[in-house]
mmCIF file of C-alpha atoms in Angstrom:
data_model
loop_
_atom_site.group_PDB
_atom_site.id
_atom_site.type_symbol
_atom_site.label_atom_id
_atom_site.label_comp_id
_atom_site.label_asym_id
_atom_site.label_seq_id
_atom_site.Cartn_x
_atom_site.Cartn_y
_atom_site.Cartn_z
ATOM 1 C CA UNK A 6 127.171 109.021 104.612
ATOM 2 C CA UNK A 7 128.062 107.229 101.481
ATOM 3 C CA UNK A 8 125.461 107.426 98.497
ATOM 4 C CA UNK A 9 123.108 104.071 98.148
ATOM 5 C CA UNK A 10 121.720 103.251 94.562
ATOM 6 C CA UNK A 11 117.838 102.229 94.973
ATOM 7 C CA UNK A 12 116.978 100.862 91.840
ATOM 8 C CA UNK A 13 115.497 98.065 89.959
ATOM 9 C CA UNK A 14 114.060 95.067 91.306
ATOM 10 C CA UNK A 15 114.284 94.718 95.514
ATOM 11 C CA UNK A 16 112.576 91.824 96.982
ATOM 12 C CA UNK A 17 110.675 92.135 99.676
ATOM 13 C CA UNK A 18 112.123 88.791 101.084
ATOM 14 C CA UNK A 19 110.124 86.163 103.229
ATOM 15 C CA UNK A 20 111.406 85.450 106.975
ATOM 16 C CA UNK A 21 111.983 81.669 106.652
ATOM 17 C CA UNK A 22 111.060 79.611 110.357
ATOM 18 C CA UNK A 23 111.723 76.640 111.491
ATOM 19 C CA UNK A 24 108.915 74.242 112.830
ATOM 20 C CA UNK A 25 108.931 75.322 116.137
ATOM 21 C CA UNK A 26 108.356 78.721 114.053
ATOM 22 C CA UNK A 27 112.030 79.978 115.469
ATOM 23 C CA UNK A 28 114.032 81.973 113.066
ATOM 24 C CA UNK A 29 115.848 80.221 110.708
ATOM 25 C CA UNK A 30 119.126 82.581 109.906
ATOM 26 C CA UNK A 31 120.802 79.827 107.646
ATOM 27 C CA UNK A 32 117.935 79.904 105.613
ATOM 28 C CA UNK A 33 117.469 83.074 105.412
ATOM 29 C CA UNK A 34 121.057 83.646 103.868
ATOM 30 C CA UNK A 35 120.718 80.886 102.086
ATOM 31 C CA UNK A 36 117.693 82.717 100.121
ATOM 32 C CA UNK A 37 119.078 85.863 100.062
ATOM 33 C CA UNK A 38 122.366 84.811 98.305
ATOM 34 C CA UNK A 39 119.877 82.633 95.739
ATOM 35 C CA UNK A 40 118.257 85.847 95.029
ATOM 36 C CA UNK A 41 120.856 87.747 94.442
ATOM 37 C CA UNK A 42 122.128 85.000 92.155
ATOM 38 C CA UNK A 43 118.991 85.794 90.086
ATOM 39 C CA UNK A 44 119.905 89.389 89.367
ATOM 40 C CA UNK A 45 117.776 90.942 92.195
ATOM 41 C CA UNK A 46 119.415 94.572 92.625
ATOM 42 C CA UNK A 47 118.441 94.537 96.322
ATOM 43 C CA UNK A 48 117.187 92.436 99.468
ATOM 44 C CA UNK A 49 114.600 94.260 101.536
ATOM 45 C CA UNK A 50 114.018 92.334 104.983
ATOM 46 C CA UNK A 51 112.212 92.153 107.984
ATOM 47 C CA UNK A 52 109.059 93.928 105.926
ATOM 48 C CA UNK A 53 105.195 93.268 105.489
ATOM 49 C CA UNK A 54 106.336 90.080 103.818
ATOM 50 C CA UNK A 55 108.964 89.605 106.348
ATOM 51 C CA UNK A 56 106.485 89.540 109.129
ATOM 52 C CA UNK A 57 108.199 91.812 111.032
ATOM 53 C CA UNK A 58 105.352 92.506 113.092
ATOM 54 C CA UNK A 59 105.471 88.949 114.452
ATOM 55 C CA UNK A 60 109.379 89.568 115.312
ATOM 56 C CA UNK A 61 111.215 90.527 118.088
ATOM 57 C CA UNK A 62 114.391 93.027 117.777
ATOM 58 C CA UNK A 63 117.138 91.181 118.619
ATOM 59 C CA UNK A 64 115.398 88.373 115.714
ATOM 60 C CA UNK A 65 115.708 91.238 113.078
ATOM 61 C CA UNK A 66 119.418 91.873 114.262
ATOM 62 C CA UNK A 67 120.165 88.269 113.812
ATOM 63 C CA UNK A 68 118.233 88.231 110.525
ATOM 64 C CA UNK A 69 119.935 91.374 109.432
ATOM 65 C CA UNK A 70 123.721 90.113 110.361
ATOM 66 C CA UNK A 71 122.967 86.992 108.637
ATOM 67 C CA UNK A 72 121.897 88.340 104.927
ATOM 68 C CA UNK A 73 124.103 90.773 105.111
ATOM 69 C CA UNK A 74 126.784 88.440 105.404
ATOM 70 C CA UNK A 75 125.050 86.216 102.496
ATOM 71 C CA UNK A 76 125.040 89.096 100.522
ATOM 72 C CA UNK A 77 128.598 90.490 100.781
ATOM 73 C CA UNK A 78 128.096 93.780 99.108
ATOM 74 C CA UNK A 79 126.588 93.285 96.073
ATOM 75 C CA UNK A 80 123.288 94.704 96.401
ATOM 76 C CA UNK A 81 122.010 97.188 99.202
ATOM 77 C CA UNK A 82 120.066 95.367 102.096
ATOM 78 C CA UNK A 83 117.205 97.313 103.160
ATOM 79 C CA UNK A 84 116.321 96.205 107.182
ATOM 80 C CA UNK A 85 113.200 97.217 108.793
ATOM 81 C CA UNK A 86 113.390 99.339 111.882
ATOM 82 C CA UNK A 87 110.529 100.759 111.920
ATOM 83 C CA UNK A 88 108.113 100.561 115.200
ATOM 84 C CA UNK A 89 105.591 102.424 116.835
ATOM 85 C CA UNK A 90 107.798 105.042 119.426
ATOM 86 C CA UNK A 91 110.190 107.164 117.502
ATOM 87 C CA UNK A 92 113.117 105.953 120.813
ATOM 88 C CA UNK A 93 112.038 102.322 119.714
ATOM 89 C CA UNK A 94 112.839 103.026 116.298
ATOM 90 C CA UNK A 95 115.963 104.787 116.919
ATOM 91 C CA UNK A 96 117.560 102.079 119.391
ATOM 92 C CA UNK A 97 116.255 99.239 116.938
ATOM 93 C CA UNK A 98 117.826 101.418 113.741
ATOM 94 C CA UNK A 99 121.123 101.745 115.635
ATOM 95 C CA UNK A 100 121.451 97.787 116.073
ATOM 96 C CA UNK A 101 120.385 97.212 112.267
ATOM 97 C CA UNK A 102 123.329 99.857 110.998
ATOM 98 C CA UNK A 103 125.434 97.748 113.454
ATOM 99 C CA UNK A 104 125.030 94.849 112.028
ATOM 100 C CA UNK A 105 125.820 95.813 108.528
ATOM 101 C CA UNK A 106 122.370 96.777 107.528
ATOM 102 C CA UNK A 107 123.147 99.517 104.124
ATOM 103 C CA UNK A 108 119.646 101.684 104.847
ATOM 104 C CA UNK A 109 117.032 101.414 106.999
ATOM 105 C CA UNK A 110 113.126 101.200 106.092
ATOM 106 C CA UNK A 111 110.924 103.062 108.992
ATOM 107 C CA UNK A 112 107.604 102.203 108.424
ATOM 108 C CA UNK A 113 104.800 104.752 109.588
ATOM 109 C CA UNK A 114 103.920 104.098 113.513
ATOM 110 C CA UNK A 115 100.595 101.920 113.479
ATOM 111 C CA UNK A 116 97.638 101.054 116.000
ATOM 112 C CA UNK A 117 97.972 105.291 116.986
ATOM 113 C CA UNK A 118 97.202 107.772 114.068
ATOM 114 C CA UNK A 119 99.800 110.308 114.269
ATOM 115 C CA UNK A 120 98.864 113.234 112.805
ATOM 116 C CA UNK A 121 101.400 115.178 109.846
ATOM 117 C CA UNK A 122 103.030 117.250 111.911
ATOM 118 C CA UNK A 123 104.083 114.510 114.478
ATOM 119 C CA UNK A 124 105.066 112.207 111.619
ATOM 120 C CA UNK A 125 107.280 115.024 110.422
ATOM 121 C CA UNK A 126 108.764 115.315 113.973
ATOM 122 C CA UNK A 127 109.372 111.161 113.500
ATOM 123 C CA UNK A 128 111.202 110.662 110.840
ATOM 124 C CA UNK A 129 113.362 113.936 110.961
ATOM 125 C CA UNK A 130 114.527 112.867 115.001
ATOM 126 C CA UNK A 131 115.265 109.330 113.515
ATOM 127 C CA UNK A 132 117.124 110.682 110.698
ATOM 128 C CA UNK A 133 119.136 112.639 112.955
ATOM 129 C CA UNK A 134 120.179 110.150 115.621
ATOM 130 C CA UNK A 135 120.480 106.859 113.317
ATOM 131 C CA UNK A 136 122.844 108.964 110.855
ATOM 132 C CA UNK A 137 121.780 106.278 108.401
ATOM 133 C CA UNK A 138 120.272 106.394 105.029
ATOM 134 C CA UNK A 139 116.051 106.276 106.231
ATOM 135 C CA UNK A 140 113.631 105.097 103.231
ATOM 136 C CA UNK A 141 110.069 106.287 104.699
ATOM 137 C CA UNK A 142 107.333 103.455 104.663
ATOM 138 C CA UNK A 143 103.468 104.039 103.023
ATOM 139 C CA UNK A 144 101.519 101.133 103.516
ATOM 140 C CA UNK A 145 97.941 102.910 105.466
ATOM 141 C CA UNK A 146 96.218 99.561 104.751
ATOM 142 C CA UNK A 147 97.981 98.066 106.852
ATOM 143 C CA UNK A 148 98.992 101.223 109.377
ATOM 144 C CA UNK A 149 96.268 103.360 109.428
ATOM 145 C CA UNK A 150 98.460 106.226 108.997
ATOM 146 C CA UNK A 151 99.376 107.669 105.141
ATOM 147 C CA UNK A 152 102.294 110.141 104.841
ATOM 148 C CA UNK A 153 101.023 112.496 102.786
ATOM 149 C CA UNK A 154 102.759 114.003 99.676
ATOM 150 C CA UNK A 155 103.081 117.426 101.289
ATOM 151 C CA UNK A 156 104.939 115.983 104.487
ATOM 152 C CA UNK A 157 107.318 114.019 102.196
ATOM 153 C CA UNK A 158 108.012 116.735 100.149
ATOM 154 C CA UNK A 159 109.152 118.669 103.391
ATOM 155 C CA UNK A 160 110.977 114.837 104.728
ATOM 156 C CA UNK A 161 112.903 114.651 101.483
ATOM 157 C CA UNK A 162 114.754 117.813 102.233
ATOM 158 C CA UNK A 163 116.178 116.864 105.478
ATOM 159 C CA UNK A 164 119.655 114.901 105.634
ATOM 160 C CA UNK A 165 119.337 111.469 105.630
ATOM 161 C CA UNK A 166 115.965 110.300 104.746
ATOM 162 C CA UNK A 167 117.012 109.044 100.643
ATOM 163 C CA UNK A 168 113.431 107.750 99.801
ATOM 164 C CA UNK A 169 109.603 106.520 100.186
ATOM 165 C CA UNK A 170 108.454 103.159 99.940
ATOM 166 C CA UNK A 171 104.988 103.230 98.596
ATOM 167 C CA UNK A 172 102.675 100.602 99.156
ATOM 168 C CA UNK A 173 99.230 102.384 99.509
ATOM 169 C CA UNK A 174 98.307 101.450 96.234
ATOM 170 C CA UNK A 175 96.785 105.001 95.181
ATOM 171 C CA UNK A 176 98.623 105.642 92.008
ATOM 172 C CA UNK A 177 98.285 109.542 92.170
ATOM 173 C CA UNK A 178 100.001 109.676 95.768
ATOM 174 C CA UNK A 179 102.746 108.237 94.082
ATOM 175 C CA UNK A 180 102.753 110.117 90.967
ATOM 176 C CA UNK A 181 102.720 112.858 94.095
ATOM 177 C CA UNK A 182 106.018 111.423 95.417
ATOM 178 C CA UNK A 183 107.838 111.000 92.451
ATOM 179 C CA UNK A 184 107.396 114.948 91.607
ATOM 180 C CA UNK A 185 109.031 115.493 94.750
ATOM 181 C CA UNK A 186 112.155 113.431 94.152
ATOM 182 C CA UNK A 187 112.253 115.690 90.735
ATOM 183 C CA UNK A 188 112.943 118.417 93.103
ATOM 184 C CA UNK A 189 115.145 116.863 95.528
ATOM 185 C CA UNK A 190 118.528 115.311 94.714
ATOM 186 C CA UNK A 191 118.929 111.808 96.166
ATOM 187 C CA UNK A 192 115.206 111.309 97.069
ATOM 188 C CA UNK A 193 114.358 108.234 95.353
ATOM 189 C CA UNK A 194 110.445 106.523 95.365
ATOM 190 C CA UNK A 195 110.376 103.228 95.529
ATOM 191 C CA UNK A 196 106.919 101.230 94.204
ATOM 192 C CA UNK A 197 105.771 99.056 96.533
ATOM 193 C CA UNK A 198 102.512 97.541 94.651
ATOM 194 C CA UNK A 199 103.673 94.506 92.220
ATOM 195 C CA UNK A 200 100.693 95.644 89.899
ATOM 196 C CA UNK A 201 101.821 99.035 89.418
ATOM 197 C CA UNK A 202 105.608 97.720 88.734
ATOM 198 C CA UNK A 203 105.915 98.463 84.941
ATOM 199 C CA UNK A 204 103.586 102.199 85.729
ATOM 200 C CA UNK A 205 105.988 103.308 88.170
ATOM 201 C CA UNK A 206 108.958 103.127 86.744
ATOM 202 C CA UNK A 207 107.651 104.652 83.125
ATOM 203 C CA UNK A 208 106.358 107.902 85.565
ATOM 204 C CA UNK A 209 109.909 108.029 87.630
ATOM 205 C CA UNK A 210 110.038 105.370 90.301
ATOM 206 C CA UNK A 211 113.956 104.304 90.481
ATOM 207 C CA UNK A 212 112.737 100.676 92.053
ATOM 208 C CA UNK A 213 109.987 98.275 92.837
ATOM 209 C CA UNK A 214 110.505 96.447 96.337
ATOM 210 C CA UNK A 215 108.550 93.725 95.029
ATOM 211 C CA UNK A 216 106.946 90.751 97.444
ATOM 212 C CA UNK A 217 106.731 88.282 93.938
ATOM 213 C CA UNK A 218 110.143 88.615 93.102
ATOM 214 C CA UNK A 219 110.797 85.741 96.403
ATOM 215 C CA UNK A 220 109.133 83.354 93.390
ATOM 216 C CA UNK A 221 110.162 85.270 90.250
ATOM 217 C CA UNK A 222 112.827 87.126 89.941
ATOM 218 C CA UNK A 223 114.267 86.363 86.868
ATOM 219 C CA UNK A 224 110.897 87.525 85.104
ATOM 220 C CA UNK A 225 111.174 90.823 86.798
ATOM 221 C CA UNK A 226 114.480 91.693 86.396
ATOM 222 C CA UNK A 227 113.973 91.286 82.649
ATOM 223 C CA UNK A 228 110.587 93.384 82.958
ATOM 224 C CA UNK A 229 113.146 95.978 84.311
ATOM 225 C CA UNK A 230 115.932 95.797 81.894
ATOM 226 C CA UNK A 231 113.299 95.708 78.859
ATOM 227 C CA UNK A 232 112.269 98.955 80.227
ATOM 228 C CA UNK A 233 115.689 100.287 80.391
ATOM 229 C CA UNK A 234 116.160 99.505 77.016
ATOM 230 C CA UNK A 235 112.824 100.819 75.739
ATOM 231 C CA UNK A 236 111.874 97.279 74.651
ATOM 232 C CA UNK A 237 108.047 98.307 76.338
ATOM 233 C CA UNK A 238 105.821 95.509 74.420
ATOM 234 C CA UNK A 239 108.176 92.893 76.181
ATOM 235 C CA UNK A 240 107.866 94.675 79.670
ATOM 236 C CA UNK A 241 104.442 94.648 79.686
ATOM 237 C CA UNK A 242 104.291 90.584 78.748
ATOM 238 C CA UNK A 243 106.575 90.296 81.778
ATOM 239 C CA UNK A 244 104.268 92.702 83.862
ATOM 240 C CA UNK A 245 101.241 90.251 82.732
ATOM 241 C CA UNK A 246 103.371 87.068 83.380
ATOM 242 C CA UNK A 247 103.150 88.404 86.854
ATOM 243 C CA UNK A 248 99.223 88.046 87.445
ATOM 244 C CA UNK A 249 98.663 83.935 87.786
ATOM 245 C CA UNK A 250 101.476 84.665 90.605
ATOM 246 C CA UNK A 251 99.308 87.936 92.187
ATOM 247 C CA UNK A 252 96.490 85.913 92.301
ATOM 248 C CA UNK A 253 97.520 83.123 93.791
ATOM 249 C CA UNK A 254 99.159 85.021 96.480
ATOM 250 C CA UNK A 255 95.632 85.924 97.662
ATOM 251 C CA UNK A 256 94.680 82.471 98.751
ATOM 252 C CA UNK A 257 95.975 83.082 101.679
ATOM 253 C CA UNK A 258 96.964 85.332 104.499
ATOM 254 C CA UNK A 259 100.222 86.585 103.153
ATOM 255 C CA UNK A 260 103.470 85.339 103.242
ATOM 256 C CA UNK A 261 101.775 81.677 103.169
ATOM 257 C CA UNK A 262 101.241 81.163 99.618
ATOM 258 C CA UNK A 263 104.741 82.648 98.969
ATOM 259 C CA UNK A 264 106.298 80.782 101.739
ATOM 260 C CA UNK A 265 104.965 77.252 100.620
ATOM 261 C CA UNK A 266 105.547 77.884 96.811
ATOM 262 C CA UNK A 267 109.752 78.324 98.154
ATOM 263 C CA UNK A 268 109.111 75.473 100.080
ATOM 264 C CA UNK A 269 108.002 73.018 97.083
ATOM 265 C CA UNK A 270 110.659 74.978 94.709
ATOM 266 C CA UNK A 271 113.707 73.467 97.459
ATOM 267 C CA UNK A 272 114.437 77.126 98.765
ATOM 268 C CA UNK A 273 114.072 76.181 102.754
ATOM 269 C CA UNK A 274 111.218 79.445 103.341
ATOM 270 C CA UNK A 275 109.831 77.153 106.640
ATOM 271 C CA UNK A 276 106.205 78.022 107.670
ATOM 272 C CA UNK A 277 104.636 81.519 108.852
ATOM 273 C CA UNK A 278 104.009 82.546 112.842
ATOM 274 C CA UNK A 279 100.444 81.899 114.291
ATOM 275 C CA UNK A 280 98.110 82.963 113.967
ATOM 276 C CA UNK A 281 98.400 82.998 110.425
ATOM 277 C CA UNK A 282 98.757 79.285 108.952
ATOM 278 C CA UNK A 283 99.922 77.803 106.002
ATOM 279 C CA UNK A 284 97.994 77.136 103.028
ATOM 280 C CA UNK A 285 95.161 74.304 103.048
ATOM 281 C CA UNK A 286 95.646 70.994 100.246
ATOM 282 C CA UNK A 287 93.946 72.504 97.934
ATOM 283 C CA UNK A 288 95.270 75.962 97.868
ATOM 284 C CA UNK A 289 98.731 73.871 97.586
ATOM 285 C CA UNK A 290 97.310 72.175 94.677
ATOM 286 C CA UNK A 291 96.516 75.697 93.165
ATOM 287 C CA UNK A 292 100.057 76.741 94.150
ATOM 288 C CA UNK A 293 101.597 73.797 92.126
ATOM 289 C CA UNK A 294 99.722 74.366 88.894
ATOM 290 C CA UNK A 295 100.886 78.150 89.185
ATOM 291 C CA UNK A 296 104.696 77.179 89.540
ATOM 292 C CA UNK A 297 103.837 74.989 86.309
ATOM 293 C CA UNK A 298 102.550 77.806 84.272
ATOM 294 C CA UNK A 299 105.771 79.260 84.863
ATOM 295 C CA UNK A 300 108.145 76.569 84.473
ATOM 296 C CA UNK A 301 109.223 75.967 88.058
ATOM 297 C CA UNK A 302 110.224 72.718 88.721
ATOM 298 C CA UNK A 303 109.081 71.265 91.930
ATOM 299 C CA UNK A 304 112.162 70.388 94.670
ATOM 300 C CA UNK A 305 110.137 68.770 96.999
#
């Protein structure tokens, strides 16, 4: 299994859909390559933003062939496989890795609360069949189920599983995670809460899969390369020039805000599944004075 750098800036990319709310694949690639264009250091699809729950499998292995193809190689594509039966998982991981997918992101089982031991169980047996690079998913917002730092501390030693996506938002479970990659060699943490971007890397996180890099990328990559370069006064302005974004975002059910924002910037992001709906006139208004703060010129 060949070594996969995590690092920097990953977006957590936006499923575009036609009007009929299909999957539009030709979009998608089309976004994928723009974001790469923009220095993104890796695509993460079929996610939370991705509305994965909303898609079917052989959508995500469509989705999947289609950015990877866009991509060609120059930054690892992250594809969601994760589902609520560890056999589901495993047959859905096997067509991702088929279709050129570089690691897979298993996301916690949801609706049932496994308990640590069977979560353990989980993402070892996937490990072991897939024979893919696994990057565990924390989101228990969203799940109902945390993975706590104990049980990733035992994950991160078994072959296979490279890293945890954190999304839960609790800075000291992460803080938790990231002393466990200290111990374990290729175990990477990757931040999954835009606000705690610039605080996770400074404590150890190698990347930020990051849901407002679909709108700004070019003002997070240079939050992450001022940090490389110890240029911290200027990485926290870009961490800041990040907030009109965050709370704009939170208009709506997400992806909606993000999805329309693409939309009026002329990268094709289509419209979200029912039930959740697109944003109202005057949360579009608030959307275009947003992409004026930053400069954005309208497409459409």
């Amino acid at each position: 299994m060949s070594k996969i750098d995590l690092k920097g800036i990953i977006t957590a990319m936006v499923t575009p859909f036609a009007e009929d709310e299909s999957l539009d694949a030709g979009a998608a690639a089309f976004m994928a390559d723009w974001l790469v264009e923009r220095g993104v250091h890796g695509i993460f699809i079929a996610g939370t933003n991705g509305e994965f729950h909303l898609m079917d499998d052989d959508e995500k292995v469509c989705l999947t062939r289609a950015v990877v193809k866009a991509v060609d190689g120059r930054v690892p594509v992250i594809a969601g496989a994760g589902c609520c039966s560890t056999l589901h998982t495993i047959e859905l991981g096997l067509r991702l890795m088929d279709a050129g997918a570089d690691v897979l992101s298993v996301v916690t089982p949801y609706y049932l609360v496994p308990n640590q031991d069977d979560l353990y169980i989980h993402y070892e047996r996937i490990a072991e069949r897939v024979n893919a690079p696994v990057v565990m998913y924390n989101i228990p917002g969203q799940t109902g189920c945390k993975i706590e730092p104990e049980t990733v501390d035992r994950l991160a030693g078994v072959d296979g599983i490279v890293g945890i996506k954190d999304s839960g938002g609790d800075f000291d479970t992460q803080l938790a995670y990231i002393e466990s990659s200290k111990s374990h060699s290729g175990f990477a943490v990757l931040n999954g809460s835009d606000s705690l971007m610039l605080r996770a890397f400074e404590a150890g996180a190698s990347a930020s899969v990051a849901a407002t890099s679909n709108i700004i990328p070019e003002v997070e990559v240079k939050l992450y390369n001022d940090f490389l370069a110890g240029r911290l006064d200027e990485a926290k302005i870009g961490r800041e020039m990040m907030d009109p974004l965050r709370k704009t975002l939170k208009k709506c059910v997400a992806p909606a805000v993000m999805k329309q924002a693409l939309n009026m910037m002329g990268v094709r992001a289509g419209i979200t599944r029912t039930p959740v709906r697109m944003p109202a006139p005057d949360v579009v208004e608030e959307i275009d004075e947003m992409l004026k703060f930053y400069g954005i010129a309208h497409s459409v």
